[in-house]
Amino acid sequence: MVVVLAGDSTPAHRAEVIRRVRATGATVAARSPELLVVGGGRPDAGAYLAELPQVVNVATLTAEYPLVAAESRCQEPSVVSIAGCRIGPHGFAVIAGPCAVESRDQLVTIARAAREAGCHVLRGGAFKPRTSPYSFQGLGLAGLDLLAEARELTGLPFVTEVLDVRMAERVAAVADAVQVGARNMQNYPLLREVGRLERPVVLKRGPAATIDETLLAAEHILAAGNDRVVICERGIRTFEPGYRFTLDLAAVTVLRERTHLPVIVDPSHAAGATRRVPPLALAAAAAGADGVMVEVHHDPATARCDGQQALSPCQLQELTRSLRLAAGAAGRTLNPTPADTLVAPALAANPVPVSATPAVEPL
Ligand code: PEP
Ligand code: MN
C-alpha cells in the first residue's frame, strides 16, 4: 500500500508515521518526501495508519510503480518547480536553448533571445551524448560555468544533461535542474544517483521505451528519494523514416492517466528539421502537455550539434506567441516570465544537498 503524507509534513511527522508503520509489523519498501510504499503488516494496518493526522490517504495499489502512479496522489497532478518556474497543471512552460553550449557568445546570445521571447528555463548541454565518438562532445565543466553565467545575465534558470554518475553531484551543484537524456533512461545507477540529489530531474523517454518502462525509470528516481521529476516525451523509433523520431503525442494523454508527474514534450529531437518543430510544439500544447523544450540557435548553419532542427530567435518569438494561444485552447495560461516572478538562486556557491537517509530499507 501507499501512505500519502500531508504536503506540510515535517521530517518529525514522517519519522512518527514510519514508527507507526513498523508498529503494525509492516516495512517501508520505498519512500519519497510525501509517499511511503509499505509492505506487509497486520490486516488492519491501512485503517490504523489512515487515522494518523499527518496521513491524507492510504491507497492499495496494484501499479508496478506505486510512487509515480496517478492513484498514489488521488489523481491530483504534481507541480515540479525549477527555480520558481512551476511545471504542472494550469500553466505552460517553455524551455529553450541550444542543443550544446558552444561558446560564451553563442550561449549568451541564445539565452537573451530565449529571455526576450518569454521563455522560462534555459536548456543547453555541457556534456553531450553523441552517436559518433568523433562528434563534438560538449565543453564539459567549462560549459557548466557558461550556463551559470548566462543565468546571472538573464535570470533564466537552466537545465542541463548529466551523462555520468561520476559527474552528477558536480552538475547538480550548479544546475537548477538536471536532465537524464533518452539514451540514459535505463541507466539505473544514474537514475538512483539523481534520486539522491535534491534537484528537479527532467527524464526523457528512451527512443525504444514503452510508457510503462519510462514510468518505471521515474519510479527509480522517486524510490531513491527525489519526487521532483518531469517526464519528457521526445519521440520514439518506429519504421517511419520521414523524420528523426516519431513524436508520440498519444503518450501525453496516457501518461496523464497513469502518473501524477508533469509531462513535457521535446518536439525538436523528434522533428529533426526546424520547419517541423512549431507544428509539433503546438500539437503538444493542444494534447495537454505541461510545457515544451525546444532547441534554438542564433546561427543554425554553424551549430556544432543539431543545427538542422534549431529554431532561430525570430522563430522562437513566433512560436511562443502561438503557444500562448494553443495552451489557452487547452485551458492553460503560459507561465509568467522570470522577470515577473523569479529570482535566480545563487546555486553555484552552495554544494548540492544529498539526502542523508537511504531511500529503501530492507524488507
Ligand atoms: C538533448 O536534449 O540534448 C538530447 C540529447 O536529447 P535526447 O536525450 O532526447 O536525445
Ligand atoms: Mn540536440
CSV table of C-alpha atoms and ligand atoms in Angstrom, one decimal:
chain,number,residue,atom,x,y,z
A,1,MET,CA,0.0,0.0,0.0
A,2,VAL,CA,1.0,3.6,-0.4
A,3,VAL,CA,0.8,6.0,2.6
A,4,VAL,CA,0.3,9.6,1.4
A,5,LEU,CA,1.6,12.3,3.9
A,6,ALA,CA,0.3,15.8,4.1
A,7,GLY,CA,2.2,18.3,2.0
A,8,ASP,CA,3.3,20.2,5.0
A,9,SER,CA,4.7,17.2,6.9
A,10,THR,CA,7.9,17.7,8.7
A,11,PRO,CA,10.7,15.1,9.0
A,12,ALA,CA,9.5,14.6,12.5
A,13,HIS,CA,6.0,13.8,11.2
A,14,ARG,CA,7.4,11.4,8.7
A,15,ALA,CA,9.5,9.7,11.4
A,16,GLU,CA,6.4,9.3,13.5
A,17,VAL,CA,4.5,7.7,10.7
A,18,ILE,CA,7.3,5.3,9.9
A,19,ARG,CA,7.4,4.4,13.6
A,20,ARG,CA,3.7,3.6,13.5
A,21,VAL,CA,4.2,1.6,10.2
A,22,ARG,CA,6.8,-0.6,12.0
A,23,ALA,CA,4.5,-1.0,15.0
A,24,THR,CA,2.0,-2.7,12.7
A,25,GLY,CA,4.7,-5.2,11.6
A,26,ALA,CA,4.9,-3.6,8.2
A,27,THR,CA,8.1,-2.3,6.5
A,28,VAL,CA,8.8,0.8,4.3
A,29,ALA,CA,9.9,-0.5,0.9
A,30,ALA,CA,10.5,2.9,-0.6
A,31,ARG,CA,9.8,6.5,0.2
A,32,SER,CA,9.7,9.9,-1.3
A,33,PRO,CA,9.1,13.1,0.7
A,34,GLU,CA,5.4,12.7,0.7
A,35,LEU,CA,4.8,9.0,-0.1
A,36,LEU,CA,5.7,5.7,1.7
A,37,VAL,CA,5.4,2.4,0.0
A,38,VAL,CA,4.6,0.0,2.7
A,39,GLY,CA,4.6,-3.8,2.6
A,40,GLY,CA,3.3,-6.5,5.0
A,41,GLY,CA,1.9,-5.7,8.4
A,42,ARG,CA,-1.3,-6.8,10.2
A,43,PRO,CA,-4.5,-6.8,8.2
A,44,ASP,CA,-5.8,-3.6,9.8
A,45,ALA,CA,-2.5,-1.7,9.2
A,46,GLY,CA,-4.0,0.5,6.5
A,47,ALA,CA,-7.0,1.6,8.6
A,48,TYR,CA,-4.8,2.3,11.6
A,49,LEU,CA,-2.3,4.4,9.6
A,50,ALA,CA,-5.2,6.3,7.9
A,51,GLU,CA,-6.2,7.6,11.3
A,52,LEU,CA,-2.9,9.5,11.8
A,53,PRO,CA,-3.3,13.3,11.4
A,54,GLN,CA,-0.3,13.5,9.1
A,55,VAL,CA,-1.7,10.9,6.7
A,56,VAL,CA,-4.0,12.1,4.0
A,57,ASN,CA,-4.6,8.8,2.2
A,58,VAL,CA,-3.7,5.2,2.3
A,59,ALA,CA,-4.1,3.6,-1.1
A,60,THR,CA,-3.9,0.0,-2.1
A,61,LEU,CA,-2.1,0.0,-5.4
A,62,THR,CA,-1.6,-2.6,-8.0
A,63,ALA,CA,0.6,-0.5,-10.1
A,64,GLU,CA,4.2,-1.6,-10.6
A,65,TYR,CA,5.2,2.0,-10.0
A,66,PRO,CA,3.4,3.0,-6.8
A,67,LEU,CA,5.3,6.2,-6.2
A,68,VAL,CA,4.6,7.7,-9.7
A,69,ALA,CA,1.2,6.2,-10.2
A,70,ALA,CA,-1.6,8.7,-10.5
A,71,GLU,CA,-3.7,6.9,-7.9
A,72,SER,CA,-1.0,7.5,-5.2
A,73,ARG,CA,-1.9,11.2,-5.2
A,74,CYS,CA,-5.6,10.6,-5.7
A,75,GLN,CA,-5.3,11.7,-9.4
A,76,GLU,CA,-4.0,15.1,-8.3
A,77,PRO,CA,-1.2,16.2,-10.7
A,78,SER,CA,2.0,17.2,-9.1
A,79,VAL,CA,3.8,20.5,-9.7
A,80,VAL,CA,7.6,20.5,-10.1
A,81,SER,CA,9.3,23.8,-9.7
A,82,ILE,CA,12.5,24.6,-11.5
A,83,ALA,CA,13.8,27.6,-9.5
A,84,GLY,CA,10.3,29.1,-9.4
A,85,CYS,CA,9.1,28.0,-12.8
A,86,ARG,CA,6.2,25.8,-12.0
A,87,ILE,CA,5.7,22.8,-14.3
A,88,GLY,CA,2.3,21.3,-13.8
A,89,PRO,CA,-1.4,21.8,-14.3
A,90,HIS,CA,-2.9,25.1,-15.5
A,91,GLY,CA,0.4,26.7,-16.5
A,92,PHE,CA,2.5,26.0,-19.5
A,93,ALA,CA,6.4,26.3,-19.5
A,94,VAL,CA,8.7,26.9,-22.4
A,95,ILE,CA,12.3,25.6,-22.0
A,96,ALA,CA,14.6,26.7,-24.8
A,97,GLY,CA,18.2,26.9,-25.7
A,98,PRO,CA,21.0,25.4,-27.8
A,99,CYS,CA,21.5,21.7,-28.1
A,100,ALA,CA,25.1,22.2,-26.9
A,101,VAL,CA,26.8,25.0,-25.1
A,102,GLU,CA,29.5,26.0,-27.7
A,103,SER,CA,30.9,29.3,-26.5
A,104,ARG,CA,30.2,32.3,-24.2
A,105,ASP,CA,28.9,34.4,-27.2
A,106,GLN,CA,26.8,31.7,-28.5
A,107,LEU,CA,25.2,30.9,-25.2
A,108,VAL,CA,24.6,34.4,-24.0
A,109,THR,CA,23.1,35.4,-27.4
A,110,ILE,CA,20.7,32.5,-27.3
A,111,ALA,CA,19.9,32.9,-23.6
A,112,ARG,CA,19.0,36.6,-24.2
A,113,ALA,CA,16.8,35.5,-27.2
A,114,ALA,CA,15.0,33.0,-25.0
A,115,ARG,CA,14.5,35.5,-22.3
A,116,GLU,CA,13.1,38.1,-24.8
A,117,ALA,CA,10.8,35.5,-26.3
A,118,GLY,CA,9.3,35.0,-22.9
A,119,CYS,CA,10.7,31.5,-22.2
A,120,HIS,CA,11.0,30.3,-18.7
A,121,VAL,CA,14.0,28.0,-18.5
A,122,LEU,CA,17.2,27.8,-20.5
A,123,ARG,CA,18.5,24.5,-21.8
A,124,GLY,CA,21.9,23.6,-23.0
A,125,GLY,CA,24.2,20.6,-23.0
A,126,ALA,CA,27.6,20.8,-21.4
A,127,PHE,CA,28.1,17.1,-21.6
A,128,LYS,CA,26.7,15.7,-24.9
A,129,PRO,CA,25.8,12.1,-25.6
A,130,ARG,CA,26.8,11.7,-29.3
A,131,THR,CA,26.3,8.8,-31.5
A,132,SER,CA,29.8,9.2,-33.0
A,133,PRO,CA,32.9,9.4,-30.8
A,134,TYR,CA,34.3,11.9,-33.3
A,135,SER,CA,31.5,14.5,-33.0
A,136,PHE,CA,31.7,17.4,-30.6
A,137,GLN,CA,31.2,16.0,-27.1
A,138,GLY,CA,30.4,19.3,-25.3
A,139,LEU,CA,32.5,21.8,-23.4
A,140,GLY,CA,32.2,19.8,-20.1
A,141,LEU,CA,32.7,21.8,-16.9
A,142,ALA,CA,33.6,24.9,-18.8
A,143,GLY,CA,30.1,24.7,-20.4
A,144,LEU,CA,28.5,24.5,-16.9
A,145,ASP,CA,30.3,27.7,-15.9
A,146,LEU,CA,28.9,29.4,-19.0
A,147,LEU,CA,25.4,28.2,-18.2
A,148,ALA,CA,25.8,29.7,-14.7
A,149,GLU,CA,26.9,33.0,-16.2
A,150,ALA,CA,24.0,33.1,-18.7
A,151,ARG,CA,21.7,32.6,-15.7
A,152,GLU,CA,23.3,35.5,-14.0
A,153,LEU,CA,22.8,37.7,-17.1
A,154,THR,CA,19.3,36.7,-18.0
A,155,GLY,CA,17.7,35.5,-14.7
A,156,LEU,CA,16.7,32.3,-16.5
A,157,PRO,CA,17.2,29.1,-14.5
A,158,PHE,CA,18.8,26.3,-16.5
A,159,VAL,CA,18.5,22.6,-17.1
A,160,THR,CA,21.5,20.6,-18.4
A,161,GLU,CA,22.2,16.9,-19.0
A,162,VAL,CA,24.0,14.7,-16.6
A,163,LEU,CA,25.6,11.9,-18.6
A,164,ASP,CA,27.6,10.1,-16.0
A,165,VAL,CA,27.1,9.1,-12.3
A,166,ARG,CA,30.6,10.4,-11.5
A,167,MET,CA,29.6,13.9,-12.6
A,168,ALA,CA,26.1,14.0,-11.1
A,169,GLU,CA,26.9,15.9,-8.0
A,170,ARG,CA,29.1,18.4,-9.8
A,171,VAL,CA,26.4,19.1,-12.4
A,172,ALA,CA,23.6,19.3,-9.8
A,173,ALA,CA,25.6,21.7,-7.6
A,174,VAL,CA,25.3,24.3,-10.4
A,175,ALA,CA,22.2,23.5,-12.4
A,176,ASP,CA,18.7,24.4,-11.4
A,177,ALA,CA,17.5,21.0,-12.9
A,178,VAL,CA,19.3,18.0,-14.3
A,179,GLN,CA,18.3,16.1,-17.4
A,180,VAL,CA,18.6,12.4,-17.8
A,181,GLY,CA,18.7,12.0,-21.6
A,182,ALA,CA,16.9,9.5,-23.7
A,183,ARG,CA,20.0,7.3,-24.1
A,184,ASN,CA,20.3,7.1,-20.3
A,185,MET,CA,16.7,6.4,-19.4
A,186,GLN,CA,17.6,2.9,-18.4
A,187,ASN,CA,20.9,3.7,-16.7
A,188,TYR,CA,19.7,2.6,-13.3
A,189,PRO,CA,22.8,3.7,-11.3
A,190,LEU,CA,22.4,7.2,-12.8
A,191,LEU,CA,18.6,7.2,-12.0
A,192,ARG,CA,19.4,6.3,-8.4
A,193,GLU,CA,22.1,8.9,-8.2
A,194,VAL,CA,19.8,11.7,-9.4
A,195,GLY,CA,17.3,10.4,-7.0
A,196,ARG,CA,19.7,11.2,-4.2
A,197,LEU,CA,20.3,14.7,-5.4
A,198,GLU,CA,17.9,17.4,-4.3
A,199,ARG,CA,17.4,18.9,-7.8
A,200,PRO,CA,14.5,18.5,-10.2
A,201,VAL,CA,15.0,15.9,-12.9
A,202,VAL,CA,13.8,16.1,-16.5
A,203,LEU,CA,13.7,12.4,-17.5
A,204,LYS,CA,13.5,11.8,-21.2
A,205,ARG,CA,11.7,8.8,-22.6
A,206,GLY,CA,14.1,6.4,-24.3
A,207,PRO,CA,13.6,6.0,-28.1
A,208,ALA,CA,12.7,2.4,-27.6
A,209,ALA,CA,11.0,2.6,-24.2
A,210,THR,CA,7.3,1.9,-23.6
A,211,ILE,CA,5.3,4.3,-21.5
A,212,ASP,CA,5.4,1.9,-18.5
A,213,GLU,CA,9.2,1.4,-18.8
A,214,THR,CA,9.5,5.2,-18.7
A,215,LEU,CA,7.4,5.4,-15.6
A,216,LEU,CA,9.4,2.6,-14.0
A,217,ALA,CA,12.6,4.6,-14.7
A,218,ALA,CA,10.9,7.6,-13.0
A,219,GLU,CA,10.0,5.2,-10.1
A,220,HIS,CA,13.7,4.5,-9.6
A,221,ILE,CA,14.3,8.2,-9.0
A,222,LEU,CA,11.4,8.7,-6.6
A,223,ALA,CA,12.3,5.5,-4.8
A,224,ALA,CA,15.8,6.9,-4.2
A,225,GLY,CA,14.2,9.9,-2.5
A,226,ASN,CA,13.6,12.6,-5.2
A,227,ASP,CA,10.0,13.2,-6.2
A,228,ARG,CA,10.7,16.3,-8.4
A,229,VAL,CA,10.6,14.5,-11.8
A,230,VAL,CA,9.3,15.8,-15.1
A,231,ILE,CA,8.7,13.2,-17.8
A,232,CYS,CA,9.7,14.4,-21.3
A,233,GLU,CA,8.3,12.7,-24.5
A,234,ARG,CA,10.9,13.3,-27.2
A,235,GLY,CA,10.0,10.7,-29.9
A,236,ILE,CA,10.4,7.0,-30.3
A,237,ARG,CA,11.9,4.9,-33.1
A,238,THR,CA,9.4,3.4,-35.5
A,239,PHE,CA,9.5,2.1,-39.1
A,240,GLU,CA,8.8,5.7,-40.4
A,241,PRO,CA,11.9,7.3,-41.9
A,242,GLY,CA,10.2,10.6,-42.8
A,243,TYR,CA,11.6,12.3,-39.7
A,244,ARG,CA,14.1,11.7,-37.0
A,245,PHE,CA,11.8,10.1,-34.4
A,246,THR,CA,8.0,9.6,-34.2
A,247,LEU,CA,6.7,12.1,-31.7
A,248,ASP,CA,4.3,10.0,-29.6
A,249,LEU,CA,1.7,12.6,-28.5
A,250,ALA,CA,-0.8,9.9,-27.6
A,251,ALA,CA,1.7,9.1,-24.8
A,252,VAL,CA,1.0,12.5,-23.3
A,253,THR,CA,-2.6,11.5,-22.8
A,254,VAL,CA,-1.7,8.0,-21.5
A,255,LEU,CA,0.9,9.5,-19.1
A,256,ARG,CA,-1.7,11.8,-17.8
A,257,GLU,CA,-3.9,8.8,-16.9
A,258,ARG,CA,-1.0,6.8,-15.3
A,259,THR,CA,1.1,9.3,-13.4
A,260,HIS,CA,0.8,12.4,-11.3
A,261,LEU,CA,4.1,13.7,-12.6
A,262,PRO,CA,4.2,16.6,-15.0
A,263,VAL,CA,4.8,15.8,-18.7
A,264,ILE,CA,6.6,18.0,-21.2
A,265,VAL,CA,7.4,17.4,-24.9
A,266,ASP,CA,10.6,17.9,-26.9
A,267,PRO,CA,9.5,18.3,-30.5
A,268,SER,CA,13.0,19.2,-31.7
A,269,HIS,CA,14.6,15.8,-31.5
A,270,ALA,CA,11.6,14.1,-33.0
A,271,ALA,CA,11.2,16.6,-35.8
A,272,GLY,CA,14.9,16.6,-36.8
A,273,ALA,CA,14.1,19.7,-39.0
A,274,THR,CA,13.4,23.2,-38.0
A,275,ARG,CA,10.2,23.6,-40.1
A,276,ARG,CA,8.5,20.7,-38.3
A,277,VAL,CA,9.2,22.0,-34.8
A,278,PRO,CA,6.5,24.7,-34.4
A,279,PRO,CA,3.6,22.5,-35.6
A,280,LEU,CA,4.7,19.7,-33.3
A,281,ALA,CA,5.1,22.0,-30.4
A,282,LEU,CA,1.6,23.4,-30.9
A,283,ALA,CA,0.2,19.9,-31.1
A,284,ALA,CA,1.9,19.1,-27.8
A,285,ALA,CA,0.3,22.0,-26.1
A,286,ALA,CA,-3.1,21.0,-27.6
A,287,ALA,CA,-2.5,17.4,-26.4
A,288,GLY,CA,-2.3,18.7,-22.8
A,289,ALA,CA,1.5,18.8,-22.2
A,290,ASP,CA,2.7,20.9,-19.3
A,291,GLY,CA,5.3,22.5,-21.4
A,292,VAL,CA,7.8,22.1,-24.3
A,293,MET,CA,11.5,22.0,-24.6
A,294,VAL,CA,12.9,23.3,-27.9
A,295,GLU,CA,16.4,23.8,-29.4
A,296,VAL,CA,17.4,27.3,-30.5
A,297,HIS,CA,20.5,28.7,-32.3
A,298,HIS,CA,21.3,32.2,-33.4
A,299,ASP,CA,23.2,30.8,-36.4
A,300,PRO,CA,22.0,27.3,-37.0
A,301,ALA,CA,24.2,26.8,-40.0
A,302,THR,CA,27.3,26.9,-37.8
A,303,ALA,CA,25.9,24.9,-34.8
A,304,ARG,CA,28.2,22.1,-33.7
A,305,CYS,CA,25.2,19.9,-32.8
A,306,ASP,CA,21.7,19.6,-34.2
A,307,GLY,CA,21.6,22.9,-36.2
A,308,GLN,CA,19.2,21.3,-38.7
A,309,GLN,CA,16.5,21.3,-36.0
A,310,ALA,CA,17.2,24.6,-34.3
A,311,LEU,CA,14.8,27.5,-34.3
A,312,SER,CA,16.2,30.9,-34.9
A,313,PRO,CA,15.5,33.6,-32.2
A,314,CYS,CA,12.8,35.0,-34.5
A,315,GLN,CA,11.1,31.7,-35.0
A,316,LEU,CA,11.2,31.2,-31.2
A,317,GLN,CA,9.4,34.5,-30.7
A,318,GLU,CA,6.7,33.5,-33.2
A,319,LEU,CA,6.4,30.1,-31.6
A,320,THR,CA,5.9,31.4,-28.0
A,321,ARG,CA,3.2,33.7,-29.3
A,322,SER,CA,1.4,30.8,-30.9
A,323,LEU,CA,1.9,28.6,-27.9
A,324,ARG,CA,0.1,31.2,-25.8
A,325,LEU,CA,-2.9,30.6,-28.0
A,326,ALA,CA,-2.5,26.8,-28.2
A,327,ALA,CA,-2.0,26.4,-24.5
A,328,GLY,CA,-5.1,28.7,-24.0
A,329,ALA,CA,-7.2,26.4,-26.2
A,330,ALA,CA,-6.1,23.6,-23.9
A,331,GLY,CA,-7.3,25.5,-20.9
A,332,ARG,CA,-3.8,26.7,-19.7
A,333,THR,CA,-2.0,30.0,-19.5
A,334,LEU,CA,1.6,30.5,-20.4
A,335,ASN,CA,3.7,30.7,-17.2
A,336,PRO,CA,4.7,34.2,-16.0
A,337,THR,CA,8.2,35.0,-17.2
A,338,PRO,CA,11.2,35.2,-14.8
A,339,ALA,CA,11.1,39.0,-14.9
A,340,ASP,CA,7.6,38.8,-13.4
A,341,THR,CA,8.3,36.4,-10.6
A,342,LEU,CA,11.6,34.7,-10.5
A,343,VAL,CA,14.8,35.5,-8.7
A,344,ALA,CA,17.5,33.1,-10.0
A,345,PRO,CA,19.0,31.5,-6.9
A,346,ALA,CA,22.8,31.7,-6.5
A,347,LEU,CA,23.3,27.9,-6.6
A,348,ALA,CA,26.9,27.9,-7.6
A,349,ALA,CA,28.1,28.7,-4.1
A,350,ASN,CA,26.1,26.0,-2.4
A,351,PRO,CA,27.1,22.4,-2.5
A,352,VAL,CA,24.1,20.3,-3.7
A,353,PRO,CA,22.3,18.8,-0.7
A,354,VAL,CA,22.2,15.0,-0.8
A,355,SER,CA,19.5,13.2,1.2
A,356,ALA,CA,21.1,11.6,4.2
A,357,THR,CA,18.8,8.7,4.7
A,358,PRO,CA,18.8,5.7,2.4
A,359,ALA,CA,15.5,5.6,0.5
A,360,VAL,CA,14.9,1.9,0.8
A,361,GLU,CA,15.0,-0.3,3.8
A,362,PRO,CA,15.4,-4.0,3.6
A,363,LEU,CA,12.0,-5.7,3.7
B,1,PEP,C1,19.1,16.7,-25.6
B,1,PEP,O1,18.0,17.1,-25.2
B,1,PEP,O2,20.1,17.4,-25.6
B,1,PEP,C2,19.3,15.3,-26.1
B,1,PEP,C3,20.5,14.8,-26.3
B,1,PEP,O3,18.1,14.8,-26.3
B,1,PEP,P1,17.7,13.2,-26.3
B,1,PEP,O4,18.3,12.7,-25.0
B,1,PEP,O5,16.2,13.2,-26.3
B,1,PEP,O6,18.3,12.6,-27.5
B,2,MN,MN,20.1,18.1,-29.6
